[in-house]
Short mmCIF file of C-alpha atoms in Angstrom, two decimals:
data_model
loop_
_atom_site.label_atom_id
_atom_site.label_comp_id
_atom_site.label_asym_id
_atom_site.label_seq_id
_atom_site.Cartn_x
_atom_site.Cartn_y
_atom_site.Cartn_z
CA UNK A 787 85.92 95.08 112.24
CA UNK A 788 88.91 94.63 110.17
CA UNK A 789 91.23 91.26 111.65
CA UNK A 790 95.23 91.56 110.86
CA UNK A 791 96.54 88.95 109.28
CA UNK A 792 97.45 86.51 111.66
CA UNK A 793 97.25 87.16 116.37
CA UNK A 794 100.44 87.81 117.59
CA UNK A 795 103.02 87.96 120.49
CA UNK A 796 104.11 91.26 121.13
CA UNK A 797 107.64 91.69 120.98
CA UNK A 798 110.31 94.69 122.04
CA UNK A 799 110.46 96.71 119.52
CA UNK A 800 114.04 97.17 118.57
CA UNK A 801 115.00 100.75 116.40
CA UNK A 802 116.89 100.09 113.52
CA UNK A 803 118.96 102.48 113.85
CA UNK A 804 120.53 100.84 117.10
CA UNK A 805 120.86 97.81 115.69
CA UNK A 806 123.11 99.17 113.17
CA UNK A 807 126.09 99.43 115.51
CA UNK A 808 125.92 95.68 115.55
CA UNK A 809 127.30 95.36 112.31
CA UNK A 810 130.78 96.06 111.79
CA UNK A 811 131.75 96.67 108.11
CA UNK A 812 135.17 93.97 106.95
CA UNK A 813 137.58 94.05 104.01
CA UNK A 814 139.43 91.19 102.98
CA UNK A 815 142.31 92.95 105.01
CA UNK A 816 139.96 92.68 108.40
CA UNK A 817 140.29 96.67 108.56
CA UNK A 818 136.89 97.70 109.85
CA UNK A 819 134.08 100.46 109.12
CA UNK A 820 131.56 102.30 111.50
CA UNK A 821 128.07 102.63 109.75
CA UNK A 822 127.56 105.68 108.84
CA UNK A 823 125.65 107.56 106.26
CA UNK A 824 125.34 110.87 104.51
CA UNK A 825 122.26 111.78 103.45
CA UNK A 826 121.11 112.49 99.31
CA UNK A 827 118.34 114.88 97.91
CA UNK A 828 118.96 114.05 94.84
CA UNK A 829 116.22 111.38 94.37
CA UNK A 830 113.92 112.02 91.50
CA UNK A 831 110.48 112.61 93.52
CA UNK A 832 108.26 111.36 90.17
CA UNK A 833 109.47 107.89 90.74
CA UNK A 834 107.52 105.21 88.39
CA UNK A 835 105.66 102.50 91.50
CA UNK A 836 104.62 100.75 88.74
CA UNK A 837 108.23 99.85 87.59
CA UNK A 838 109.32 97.21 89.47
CA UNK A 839 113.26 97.11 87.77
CA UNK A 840 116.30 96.83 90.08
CA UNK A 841 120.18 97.65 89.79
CA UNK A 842 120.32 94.87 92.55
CA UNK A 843 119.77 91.17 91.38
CA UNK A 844 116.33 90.97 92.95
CA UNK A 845 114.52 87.61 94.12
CA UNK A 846 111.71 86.36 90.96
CA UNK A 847 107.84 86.39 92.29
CA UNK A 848 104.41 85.18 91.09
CA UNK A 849 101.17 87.30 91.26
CA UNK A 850 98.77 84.36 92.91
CA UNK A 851 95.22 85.27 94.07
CA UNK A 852 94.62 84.57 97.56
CA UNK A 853 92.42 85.73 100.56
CA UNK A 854 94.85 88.27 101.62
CA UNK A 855 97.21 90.25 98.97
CA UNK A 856 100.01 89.12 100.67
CA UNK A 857 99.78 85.82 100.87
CA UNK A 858 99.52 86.06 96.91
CA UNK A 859 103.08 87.09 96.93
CA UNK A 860 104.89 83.71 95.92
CA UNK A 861 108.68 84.06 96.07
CA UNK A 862 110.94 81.71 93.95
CA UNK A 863 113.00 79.53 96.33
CA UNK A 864 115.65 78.69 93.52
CA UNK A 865 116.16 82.96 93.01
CA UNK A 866 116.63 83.76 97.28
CA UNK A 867 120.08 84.21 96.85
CA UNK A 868 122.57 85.67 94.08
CA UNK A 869 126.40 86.02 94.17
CA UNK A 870 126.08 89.04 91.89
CA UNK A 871 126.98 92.25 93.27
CA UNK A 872 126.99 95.51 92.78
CA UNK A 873 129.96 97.72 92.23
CA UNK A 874 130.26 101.70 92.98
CA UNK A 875 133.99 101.87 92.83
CA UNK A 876 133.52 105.38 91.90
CA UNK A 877 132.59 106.33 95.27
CA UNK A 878 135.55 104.21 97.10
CA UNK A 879 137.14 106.85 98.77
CA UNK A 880 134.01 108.23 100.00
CA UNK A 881 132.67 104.61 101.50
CA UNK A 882 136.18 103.59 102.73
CA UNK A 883 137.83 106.52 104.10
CA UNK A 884 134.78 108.09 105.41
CA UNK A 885 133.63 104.84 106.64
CA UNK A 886 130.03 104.95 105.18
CA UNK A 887 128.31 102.31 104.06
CA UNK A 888 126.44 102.42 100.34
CA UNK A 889 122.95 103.45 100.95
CA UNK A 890 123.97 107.03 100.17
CA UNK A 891 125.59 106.26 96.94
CA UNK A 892 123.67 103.13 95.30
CA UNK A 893 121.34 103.55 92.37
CA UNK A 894 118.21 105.00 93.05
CA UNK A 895 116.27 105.46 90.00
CA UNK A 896 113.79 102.54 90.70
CA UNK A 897 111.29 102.59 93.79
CA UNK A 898 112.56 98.50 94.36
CA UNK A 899 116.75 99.97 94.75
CA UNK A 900 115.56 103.57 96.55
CA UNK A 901 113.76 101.02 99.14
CA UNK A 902 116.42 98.01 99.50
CA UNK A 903 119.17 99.12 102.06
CA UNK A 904 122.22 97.90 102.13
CA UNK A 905 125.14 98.16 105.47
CA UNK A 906 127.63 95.48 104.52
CA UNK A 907 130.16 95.63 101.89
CA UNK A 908 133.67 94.32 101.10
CA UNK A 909 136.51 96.73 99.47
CA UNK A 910 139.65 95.47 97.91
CA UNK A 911 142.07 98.22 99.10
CA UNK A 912 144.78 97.40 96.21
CA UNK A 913 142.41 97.70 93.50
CA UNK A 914 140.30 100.43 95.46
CA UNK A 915 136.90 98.46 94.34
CA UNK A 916 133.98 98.33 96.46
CA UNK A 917 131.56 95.32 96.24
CA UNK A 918 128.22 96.49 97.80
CA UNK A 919 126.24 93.51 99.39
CA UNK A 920 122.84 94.12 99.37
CA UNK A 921 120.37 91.56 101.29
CA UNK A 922 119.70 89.20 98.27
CA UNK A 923 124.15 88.04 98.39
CA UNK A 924 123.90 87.67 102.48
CA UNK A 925 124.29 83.53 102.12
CA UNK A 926 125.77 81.64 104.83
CA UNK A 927 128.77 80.38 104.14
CA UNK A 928 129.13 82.67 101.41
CA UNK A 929 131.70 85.42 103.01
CA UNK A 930 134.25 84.61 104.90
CA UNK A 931 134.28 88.15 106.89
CA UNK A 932 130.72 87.82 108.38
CA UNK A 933 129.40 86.21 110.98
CA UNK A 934 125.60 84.66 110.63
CA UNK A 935 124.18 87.32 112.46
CA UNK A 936 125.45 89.90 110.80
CA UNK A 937 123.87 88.50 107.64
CA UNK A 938 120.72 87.79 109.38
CA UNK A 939 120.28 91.88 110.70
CA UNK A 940 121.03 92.57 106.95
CA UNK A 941 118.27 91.68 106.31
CA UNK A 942 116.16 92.23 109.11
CA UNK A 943 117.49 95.68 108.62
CA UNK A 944 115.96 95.54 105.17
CA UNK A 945 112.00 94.97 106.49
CA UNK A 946 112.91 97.78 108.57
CA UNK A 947 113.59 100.19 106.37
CA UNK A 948 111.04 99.36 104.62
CA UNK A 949 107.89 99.05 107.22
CA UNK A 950 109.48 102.45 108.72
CA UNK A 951 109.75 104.55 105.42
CA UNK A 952 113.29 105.38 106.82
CA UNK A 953 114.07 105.80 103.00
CA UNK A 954 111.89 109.14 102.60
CA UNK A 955 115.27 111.11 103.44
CA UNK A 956 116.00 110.32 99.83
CA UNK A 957 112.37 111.80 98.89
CA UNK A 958 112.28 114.76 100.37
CA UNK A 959 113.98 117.17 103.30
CA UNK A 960 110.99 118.40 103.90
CA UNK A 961 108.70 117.28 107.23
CA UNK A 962 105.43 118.46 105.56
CA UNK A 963 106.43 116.72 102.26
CA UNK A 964 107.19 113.64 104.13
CA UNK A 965 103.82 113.80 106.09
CA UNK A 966 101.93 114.48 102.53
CA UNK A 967 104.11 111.63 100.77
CA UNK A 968 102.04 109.06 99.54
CA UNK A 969 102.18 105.08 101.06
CA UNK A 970 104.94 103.45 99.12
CA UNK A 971 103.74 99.30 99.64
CA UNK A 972 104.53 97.60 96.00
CA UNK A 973 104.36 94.44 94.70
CA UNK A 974 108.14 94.09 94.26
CA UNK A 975 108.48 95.87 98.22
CA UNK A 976 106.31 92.78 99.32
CA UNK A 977 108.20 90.19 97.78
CA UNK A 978 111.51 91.69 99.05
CA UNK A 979 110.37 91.64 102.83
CA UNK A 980 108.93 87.82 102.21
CA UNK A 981 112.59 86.89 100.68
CA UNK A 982 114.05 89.02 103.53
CA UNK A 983 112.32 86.97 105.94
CA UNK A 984 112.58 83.42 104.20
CA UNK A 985 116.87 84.07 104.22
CA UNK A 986 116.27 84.68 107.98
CA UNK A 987 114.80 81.66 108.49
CA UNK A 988 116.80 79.90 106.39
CA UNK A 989 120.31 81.58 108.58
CA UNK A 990 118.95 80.32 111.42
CA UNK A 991 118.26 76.53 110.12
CA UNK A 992 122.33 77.17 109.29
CA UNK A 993 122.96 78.08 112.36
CA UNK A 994 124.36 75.53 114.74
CA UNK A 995 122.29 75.82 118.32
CA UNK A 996 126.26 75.73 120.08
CA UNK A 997 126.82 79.00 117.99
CA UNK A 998 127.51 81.95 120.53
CA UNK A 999 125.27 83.71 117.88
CA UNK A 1000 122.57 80.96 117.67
CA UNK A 1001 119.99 82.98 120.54
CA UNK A 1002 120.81 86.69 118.83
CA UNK A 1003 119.83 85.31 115.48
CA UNK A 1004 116.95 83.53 117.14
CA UNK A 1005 115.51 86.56 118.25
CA UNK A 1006 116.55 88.53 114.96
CA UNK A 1007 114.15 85.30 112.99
CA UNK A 1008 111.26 86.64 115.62
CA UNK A 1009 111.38 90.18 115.24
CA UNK A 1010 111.32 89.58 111.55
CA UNK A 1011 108.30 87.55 111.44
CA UNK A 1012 106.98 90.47 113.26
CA UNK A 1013 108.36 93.17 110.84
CA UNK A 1014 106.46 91.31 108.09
CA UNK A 1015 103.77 91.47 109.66
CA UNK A 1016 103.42 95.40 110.32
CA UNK A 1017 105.12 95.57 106.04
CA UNK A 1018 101.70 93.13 105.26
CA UNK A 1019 99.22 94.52 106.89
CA UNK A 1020 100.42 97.83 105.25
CA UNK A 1021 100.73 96.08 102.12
CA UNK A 1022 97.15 94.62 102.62
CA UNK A 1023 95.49 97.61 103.35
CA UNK A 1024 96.75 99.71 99.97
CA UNK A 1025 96.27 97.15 97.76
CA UNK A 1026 92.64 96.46 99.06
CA UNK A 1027 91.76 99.86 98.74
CA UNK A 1028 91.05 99.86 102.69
CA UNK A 1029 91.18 102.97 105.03
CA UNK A 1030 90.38 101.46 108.32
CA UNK A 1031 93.59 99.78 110.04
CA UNK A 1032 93.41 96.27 111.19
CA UNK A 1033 92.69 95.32 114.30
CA UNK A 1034 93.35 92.82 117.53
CA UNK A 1035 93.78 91.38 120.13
CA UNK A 1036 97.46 90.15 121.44
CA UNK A 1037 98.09 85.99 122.20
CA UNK A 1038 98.21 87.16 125.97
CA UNK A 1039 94.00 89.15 125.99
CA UNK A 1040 90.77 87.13 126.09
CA UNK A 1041 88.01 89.26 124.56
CA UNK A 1042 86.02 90.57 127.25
CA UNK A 1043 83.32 93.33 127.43
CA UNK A 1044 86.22 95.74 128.46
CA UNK A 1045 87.90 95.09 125.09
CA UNK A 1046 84.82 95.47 123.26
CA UNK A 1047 84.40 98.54 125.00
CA UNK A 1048 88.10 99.87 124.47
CA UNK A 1049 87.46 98.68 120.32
CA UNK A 1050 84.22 100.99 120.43
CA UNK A 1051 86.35 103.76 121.83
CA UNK A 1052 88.88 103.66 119.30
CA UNK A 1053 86.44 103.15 116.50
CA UNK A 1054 84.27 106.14 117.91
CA UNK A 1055 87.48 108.45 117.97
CA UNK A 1056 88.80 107.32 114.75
CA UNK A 1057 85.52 108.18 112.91
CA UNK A 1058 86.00 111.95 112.20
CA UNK A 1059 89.40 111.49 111.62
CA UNK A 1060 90.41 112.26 107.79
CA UNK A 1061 90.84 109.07 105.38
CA UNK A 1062 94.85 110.36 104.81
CA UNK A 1063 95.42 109.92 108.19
CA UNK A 1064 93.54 106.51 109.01
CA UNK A 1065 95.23 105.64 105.64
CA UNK A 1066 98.97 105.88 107.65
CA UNK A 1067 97.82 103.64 110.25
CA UNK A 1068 98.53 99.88 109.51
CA UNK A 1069 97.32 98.03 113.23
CA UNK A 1070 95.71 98.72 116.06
CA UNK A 1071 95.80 96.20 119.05
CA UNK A 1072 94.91 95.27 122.52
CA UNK A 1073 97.69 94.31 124.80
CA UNK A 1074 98.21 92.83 128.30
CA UNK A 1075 99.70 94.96 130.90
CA UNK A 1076 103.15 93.25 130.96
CA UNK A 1077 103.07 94.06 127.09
CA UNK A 1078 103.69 97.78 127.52
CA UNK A 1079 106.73 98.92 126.61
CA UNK A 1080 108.62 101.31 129.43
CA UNK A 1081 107.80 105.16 129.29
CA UNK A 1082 111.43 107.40 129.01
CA UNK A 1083 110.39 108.15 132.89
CA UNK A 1084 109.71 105.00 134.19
CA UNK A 1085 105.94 105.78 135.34
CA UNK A 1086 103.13 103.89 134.33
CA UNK A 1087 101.06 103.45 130.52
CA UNK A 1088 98.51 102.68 129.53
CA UNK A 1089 99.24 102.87 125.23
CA UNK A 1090 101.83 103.33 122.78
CA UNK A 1091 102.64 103.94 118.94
CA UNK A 1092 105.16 102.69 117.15
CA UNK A 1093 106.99 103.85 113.93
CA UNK A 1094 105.52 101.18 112.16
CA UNK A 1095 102.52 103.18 112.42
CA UNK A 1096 100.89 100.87 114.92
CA UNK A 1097 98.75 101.89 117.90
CA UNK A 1098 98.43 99.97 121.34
CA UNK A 1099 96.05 99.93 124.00
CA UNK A 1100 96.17 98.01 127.44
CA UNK A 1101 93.51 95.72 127.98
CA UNK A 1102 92.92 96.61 131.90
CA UNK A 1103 91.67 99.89 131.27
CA UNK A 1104 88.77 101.58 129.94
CA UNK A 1105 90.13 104.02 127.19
CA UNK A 1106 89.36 107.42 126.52
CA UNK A 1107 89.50 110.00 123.68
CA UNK A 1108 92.11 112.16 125.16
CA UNK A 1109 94.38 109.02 125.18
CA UNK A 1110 93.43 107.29 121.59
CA UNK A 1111 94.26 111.48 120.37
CA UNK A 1112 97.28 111.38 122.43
CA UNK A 1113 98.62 108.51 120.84
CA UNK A 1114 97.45 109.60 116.97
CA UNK A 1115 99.60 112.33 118.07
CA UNK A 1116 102.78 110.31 117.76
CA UNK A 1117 101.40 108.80 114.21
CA UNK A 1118 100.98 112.10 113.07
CA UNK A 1119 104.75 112.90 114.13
CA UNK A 1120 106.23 109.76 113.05
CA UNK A 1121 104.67 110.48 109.71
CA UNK A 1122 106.69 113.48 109.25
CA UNK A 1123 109.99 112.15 110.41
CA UNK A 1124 113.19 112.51 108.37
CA UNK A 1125 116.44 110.22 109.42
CA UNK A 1126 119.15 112.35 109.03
CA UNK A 1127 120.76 109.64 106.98
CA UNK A 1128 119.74 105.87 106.40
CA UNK A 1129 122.02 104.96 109.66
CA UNK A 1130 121.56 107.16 112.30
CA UNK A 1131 119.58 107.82 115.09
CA UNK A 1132 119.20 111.57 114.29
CA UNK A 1133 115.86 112.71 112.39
CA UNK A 1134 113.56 116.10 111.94
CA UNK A 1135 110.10 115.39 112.42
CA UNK A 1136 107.38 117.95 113.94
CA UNK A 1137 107.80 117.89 117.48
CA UNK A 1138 111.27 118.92 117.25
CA UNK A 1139 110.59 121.37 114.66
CA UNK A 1140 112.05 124.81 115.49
CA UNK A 1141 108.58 125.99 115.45
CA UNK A 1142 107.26 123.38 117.93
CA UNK A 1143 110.25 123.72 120.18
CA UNK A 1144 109.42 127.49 120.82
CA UNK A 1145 105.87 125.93 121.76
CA UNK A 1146 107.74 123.88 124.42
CA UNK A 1147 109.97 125.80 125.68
CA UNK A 1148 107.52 128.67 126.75
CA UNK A 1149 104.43 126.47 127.63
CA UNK A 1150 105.50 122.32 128.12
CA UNK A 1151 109.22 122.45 129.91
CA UNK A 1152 107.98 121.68 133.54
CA UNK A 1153 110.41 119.72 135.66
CA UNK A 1154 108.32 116.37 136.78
CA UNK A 1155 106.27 116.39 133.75
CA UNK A 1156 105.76 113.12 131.91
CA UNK A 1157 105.09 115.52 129.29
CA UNK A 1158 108.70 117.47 129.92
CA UNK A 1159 110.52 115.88 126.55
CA UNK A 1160 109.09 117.30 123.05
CA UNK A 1161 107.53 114.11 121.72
CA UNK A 1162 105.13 113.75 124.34
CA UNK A 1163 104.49 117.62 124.80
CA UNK A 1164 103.79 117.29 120.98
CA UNK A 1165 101.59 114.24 121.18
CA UNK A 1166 99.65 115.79 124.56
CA UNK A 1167 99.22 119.32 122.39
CA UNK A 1168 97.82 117.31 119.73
CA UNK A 1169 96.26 114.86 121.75
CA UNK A 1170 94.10 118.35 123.19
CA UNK A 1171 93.56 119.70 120.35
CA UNK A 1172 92.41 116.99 118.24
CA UNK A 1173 89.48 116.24 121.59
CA UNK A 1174 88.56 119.89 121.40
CA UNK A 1175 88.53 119.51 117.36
CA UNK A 1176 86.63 116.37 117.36
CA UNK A 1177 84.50 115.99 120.15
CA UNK A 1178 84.25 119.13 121.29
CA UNK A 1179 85.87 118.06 125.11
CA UNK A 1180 88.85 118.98 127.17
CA UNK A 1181 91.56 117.41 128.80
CA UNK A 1182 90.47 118.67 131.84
CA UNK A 1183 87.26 117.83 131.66
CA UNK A 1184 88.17 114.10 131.16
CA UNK A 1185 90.96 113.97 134.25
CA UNK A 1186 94.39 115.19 132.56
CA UNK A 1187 93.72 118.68 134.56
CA UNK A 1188 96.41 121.00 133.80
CA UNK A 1189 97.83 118.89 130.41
CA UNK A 1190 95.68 120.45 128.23
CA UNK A 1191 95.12 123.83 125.97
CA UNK A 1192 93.80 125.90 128.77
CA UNK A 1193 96.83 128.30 129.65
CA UNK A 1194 98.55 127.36 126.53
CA UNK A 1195 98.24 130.00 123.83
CA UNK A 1196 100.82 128.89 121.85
CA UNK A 1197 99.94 125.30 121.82
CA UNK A 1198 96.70 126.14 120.68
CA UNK A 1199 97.65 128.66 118.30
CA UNK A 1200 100.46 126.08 116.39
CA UNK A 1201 98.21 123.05 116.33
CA UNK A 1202 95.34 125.10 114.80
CA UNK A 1203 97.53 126.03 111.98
CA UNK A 1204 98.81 122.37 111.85
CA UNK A 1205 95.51 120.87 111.49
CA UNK A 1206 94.86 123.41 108.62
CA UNK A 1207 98.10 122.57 106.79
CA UNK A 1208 97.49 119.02 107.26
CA UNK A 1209 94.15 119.40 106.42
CA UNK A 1210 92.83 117.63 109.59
#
């Protein structure tokens, strides 16, 4: 059994995207910008990974051996900040009068600036110039238009991003590109989310505790320590060459024969599963009960996934197939997502595919159903599909009577042809 890199707490997992509205754009003249951002196709898909060069000023980094990858990533203290920025006063009018922040219009021609997002910037109105600020120039102290938390979801925003592959709507507009697009987890990506992290931590020693801000950015320092985790273990896994995802158990589990049991499950089901797909998957854990996140109808879970490509499983009950398929169900869709642009909530992905929403309109749309919205009818189609495929079982036949293929034509008919052009 593969261990992750360190036990952890389990926090809420907090969307990116929401946290943008958080942070409010400023100009030396206090005028303010929503953050929003139009989408570009115009990335050159044949990107070199191997050329770690930046538009940005980028943090310096040794190449140390150590137990995990990771950990060999040594940032340079002295380089975690730079008051060098970036200008794209060609595109003023489009940043300032549309309100858009730079992501859409910043270099791309390097893996290191196609992965860095940026939100905040500062434009001179008189001289129409636009100074981008990407996370490396978010110092306290440094601007007098941002607050300390702003700065410190920069960059938090950054690992994001990053651990989320929100920046394959510069890759492709494709779903079943994005699916087939290979793991991006460099060198250079690595020591980004480490400096991300260590200016996080550093905001918050800045911080005074009577700041009104002090407990956001507290929490902000948290979920970052977290993001770097799911960005490591990612990290980890490519440049070991490892397929299997890591797994354990959460602070709040003891290991018990239950959670040996649940691991042999998930091993058991994972097993005929393709290498590409297992590849995707960065963690799997074991969580308490109170570690659940809420379902969009309020009834009870037992498991979730996460667009970090994680996987969770409650420690109280024994799990079966249907479930663990269920689940790899929402990997398989999260794989395949699209943002509609770096800022917004808005995405394509398979389950609200045109072709898939035919599928649930006709056969999933029942009033009451847990499985009335299109990401869980996609996840519970797959989730059938995949047992069937695999282990040669139903969903009725293991208790989800009525939730599976049986009276479902077109369920059966579009996942069949998904699991060819997947190559599942």
């Amino acid at each position: 059994m593969k261990k992750a890199i360190k036990r952890w707490t389990l926090w809420t997992i907090i969307v990116l995207t929401s946290l943008s509205t958080l942070s409010p754009v400023l100009s030396p003249s206090l005028e303010t910008a929503s953050a929003q951002v139009t989408s570009s196709q115009t990335t050159n898909q044949s990107l070199d990974i191997e050329n770690q060069s930046s538009e940005f000023p980028t943090v310096s980094y040794r190449e140390e051996q150590a137990k995990l990858p990771s950990d060999g990533i040594v940032v340079d203290p002295d380089t975690l900040f730079s008051d060098q920025t970036l200008s794209l006063d060609q595109y003023y009018d489009e940043i300032v009068t549309q309100q858009q922040p730079p992501y859409s219009y910043q270099p791309k021609d390097y893996i290191r600036d196609l992965t860095t997002y940026t939100t905040l910037y500062i434009y001179y109105q008189q001289a129409s110039e636009v100074e981008v600020l990407a996370p490396i120039n978010l110092a306290p102290g440094q601007y007098e238009f941002f607050d300390n938390l702003q700065l410190a979801n920069g960059n938090l925003w950054d690992i994001q991003f990053k651990t989320r592959r929100i920046y394959h709507n510069a890759l492709t507009d494709d779903i079943y590109e994005a699916f087939n697009l290979p793991n991006l987890y460099t060198p250079a990506m690595m020591a980004d989310v480490t400096a991300d992290k260590m200016r996080i931590d550093y905001i918050l020693e800045q911080t005074d505790p009577d700041d009104p801000y002090y407990d956001q950015i507290e929490e902000v320092a948290e979920l970052a320590e977290q993001s770097y985790t799911h960005f490591a273990n990612h990290y980890n896994k490519q440049a070991l060459d490892q397929v299997e995802p890591y797994y354990g158990l959460s602070d709040k589990v003891q290991a018990s024969d239950l959670t040996d049991e649940i691991q042999a499950t998930i091993e058991e089901a994972l097993e005929p599963v393709p290498d590409h797909v297992k590849e995707k998957i960065g963690y799997i854990g074991i969580v308490a009960r109170d570690e659940l996140i809420t379902s969009w109808n309020y009834s009870r879970i037992d498991a979730f996934a996460t667009p970090e490509m994680n996987l969770f499983f409650c420690e109280d009950n024994p799990l079966s197939f249907g479930l663990f398929y269920h689940e790899l169900g929402h990997i398989i869709d999260y794989a395949s997502q699209i943002y509609e642009n770096a800022s917004s909530e808005n995405y394509q992905s398979f389950s609200n595919s045109d072709e898939f929403i035919k599928v649930f309109e006709a056969e999933w749309d029942e009033e009451g159903s847990y499985y009335q919205t299109l990401v869980e009818a996609f996840a519970q189609g797959f989730g059938s599909y995949a047992l069937e495929y695999y282990k040669d079982e139903s969903m009725d036949e293991i208790g989800f009577k009525g939730y599976g293929l049986d009276g479902r034509p077109l369920t059966r008919a579009y996942f069949e042809q998904l699991f060819q052009d997947l190559d599942l």
